[in-house]
Coordinates of C-alpha atoms in Angstrom, one line a residue:
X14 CA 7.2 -14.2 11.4
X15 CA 7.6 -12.0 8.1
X16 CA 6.1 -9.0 8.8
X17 CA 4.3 -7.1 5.5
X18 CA 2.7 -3.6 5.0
X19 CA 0.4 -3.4 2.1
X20 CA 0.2 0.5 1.2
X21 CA -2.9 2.0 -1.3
X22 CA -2.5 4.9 -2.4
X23 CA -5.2 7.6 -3.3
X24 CA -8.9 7.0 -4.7
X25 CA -8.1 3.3 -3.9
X26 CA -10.9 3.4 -1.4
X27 CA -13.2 4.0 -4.0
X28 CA -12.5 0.1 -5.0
X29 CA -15.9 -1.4 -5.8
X30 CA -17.7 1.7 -6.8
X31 CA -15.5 3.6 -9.1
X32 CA -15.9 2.3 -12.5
X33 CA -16.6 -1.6 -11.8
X34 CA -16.4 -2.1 -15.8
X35 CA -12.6 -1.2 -14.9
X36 CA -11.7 -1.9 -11.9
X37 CA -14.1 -4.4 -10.8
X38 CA -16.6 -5.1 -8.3
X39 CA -14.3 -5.9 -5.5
X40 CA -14.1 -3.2 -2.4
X41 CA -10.8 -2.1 -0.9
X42 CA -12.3 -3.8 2.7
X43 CA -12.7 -7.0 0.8
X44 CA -9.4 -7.2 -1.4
X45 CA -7.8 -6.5 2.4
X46 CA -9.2 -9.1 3.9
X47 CA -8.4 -11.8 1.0
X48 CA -4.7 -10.7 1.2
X49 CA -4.7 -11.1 5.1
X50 CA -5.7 -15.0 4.8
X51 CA -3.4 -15.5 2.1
X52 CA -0.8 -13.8 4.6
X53 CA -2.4 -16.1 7.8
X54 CA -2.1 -19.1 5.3
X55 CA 1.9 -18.1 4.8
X56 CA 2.5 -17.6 8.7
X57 CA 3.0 -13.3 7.4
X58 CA 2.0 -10.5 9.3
X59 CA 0.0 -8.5 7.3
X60 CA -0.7 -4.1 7.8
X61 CA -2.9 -2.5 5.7
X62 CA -2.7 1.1 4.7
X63 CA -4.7 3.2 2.4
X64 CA -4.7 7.0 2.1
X65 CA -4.8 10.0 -0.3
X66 CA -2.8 12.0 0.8
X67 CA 1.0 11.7 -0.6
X68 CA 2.1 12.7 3.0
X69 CA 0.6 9.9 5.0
X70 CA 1.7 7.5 2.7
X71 CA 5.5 8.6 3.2
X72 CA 4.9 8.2 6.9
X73 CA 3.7 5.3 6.8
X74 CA 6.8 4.5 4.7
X75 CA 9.2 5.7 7.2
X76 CA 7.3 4.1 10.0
X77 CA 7.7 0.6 8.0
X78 CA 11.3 1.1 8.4
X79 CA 11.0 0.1 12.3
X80 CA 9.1 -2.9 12.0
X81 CA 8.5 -4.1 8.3
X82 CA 10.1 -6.7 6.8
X83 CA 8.7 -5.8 3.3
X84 CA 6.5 -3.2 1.7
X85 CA 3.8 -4.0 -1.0
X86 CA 2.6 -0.3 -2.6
X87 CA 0.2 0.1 -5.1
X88 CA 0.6 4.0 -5.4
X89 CA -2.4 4.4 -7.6
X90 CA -1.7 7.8 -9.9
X91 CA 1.3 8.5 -7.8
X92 CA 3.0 5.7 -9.6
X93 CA 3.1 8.5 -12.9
X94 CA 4.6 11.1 -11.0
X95 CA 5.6 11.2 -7.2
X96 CA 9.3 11.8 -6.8
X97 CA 8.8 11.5 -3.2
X98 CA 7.4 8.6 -2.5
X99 CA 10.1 6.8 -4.6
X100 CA 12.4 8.8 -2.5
X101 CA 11.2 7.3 1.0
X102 CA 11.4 3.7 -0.6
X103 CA 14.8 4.2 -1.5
X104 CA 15.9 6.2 1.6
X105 CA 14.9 2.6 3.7
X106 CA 16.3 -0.7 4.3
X107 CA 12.8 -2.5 3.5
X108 CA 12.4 -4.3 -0.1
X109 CA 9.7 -3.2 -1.9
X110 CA 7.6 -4.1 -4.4
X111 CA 5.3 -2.2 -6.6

């Protein structure tokens, strides 16, 4: 079984209620649970992870190394500027995909 983390990074959890017009009505709970049945559907084990904090996210980076078989990160405002967090996926044998 392919095993997946699915990393958010900060203000994600605000899905839902931070500017719907933008980012739509969907919460961070619910977009979770659509991409765990589409993982059930594909025989995938899926591991959600949200935080705000640059740190936690890195862990849970390294931490992926152990078990993951692939990384999905949407890194929210990090994306613009964190040099670490690029660093931890590139300093690990998982694929990853932004």
């Amino acid at each position: 079984m392919i095993k997946i983390l699915l990393i958010h990074g900060p203000n994600l959890n605000l899905l839902g209620t931070r500017s719907p017009e933008i980012y739509g009505s969907s919460g961070l709970e619910e977009i979770n649970a659509q991409m765990e049945a589409l993982a059930d559907a594909a025989g995938a084990e899926l591991r959600t992870f949200q935080s705000n904090s640059e740190g936690a996210l890195i862990d849970a980076i390294h931490e992926a190394a152990h078990w993951a078989d692939g990384i999905v990160i949407n890194p929210g405002a990090y994306a613009h500027y964190s040099y670490a967090i690029r660093d931890a996926l590139a300093s690990i044998k998982v694929p990853a995909i932004e």
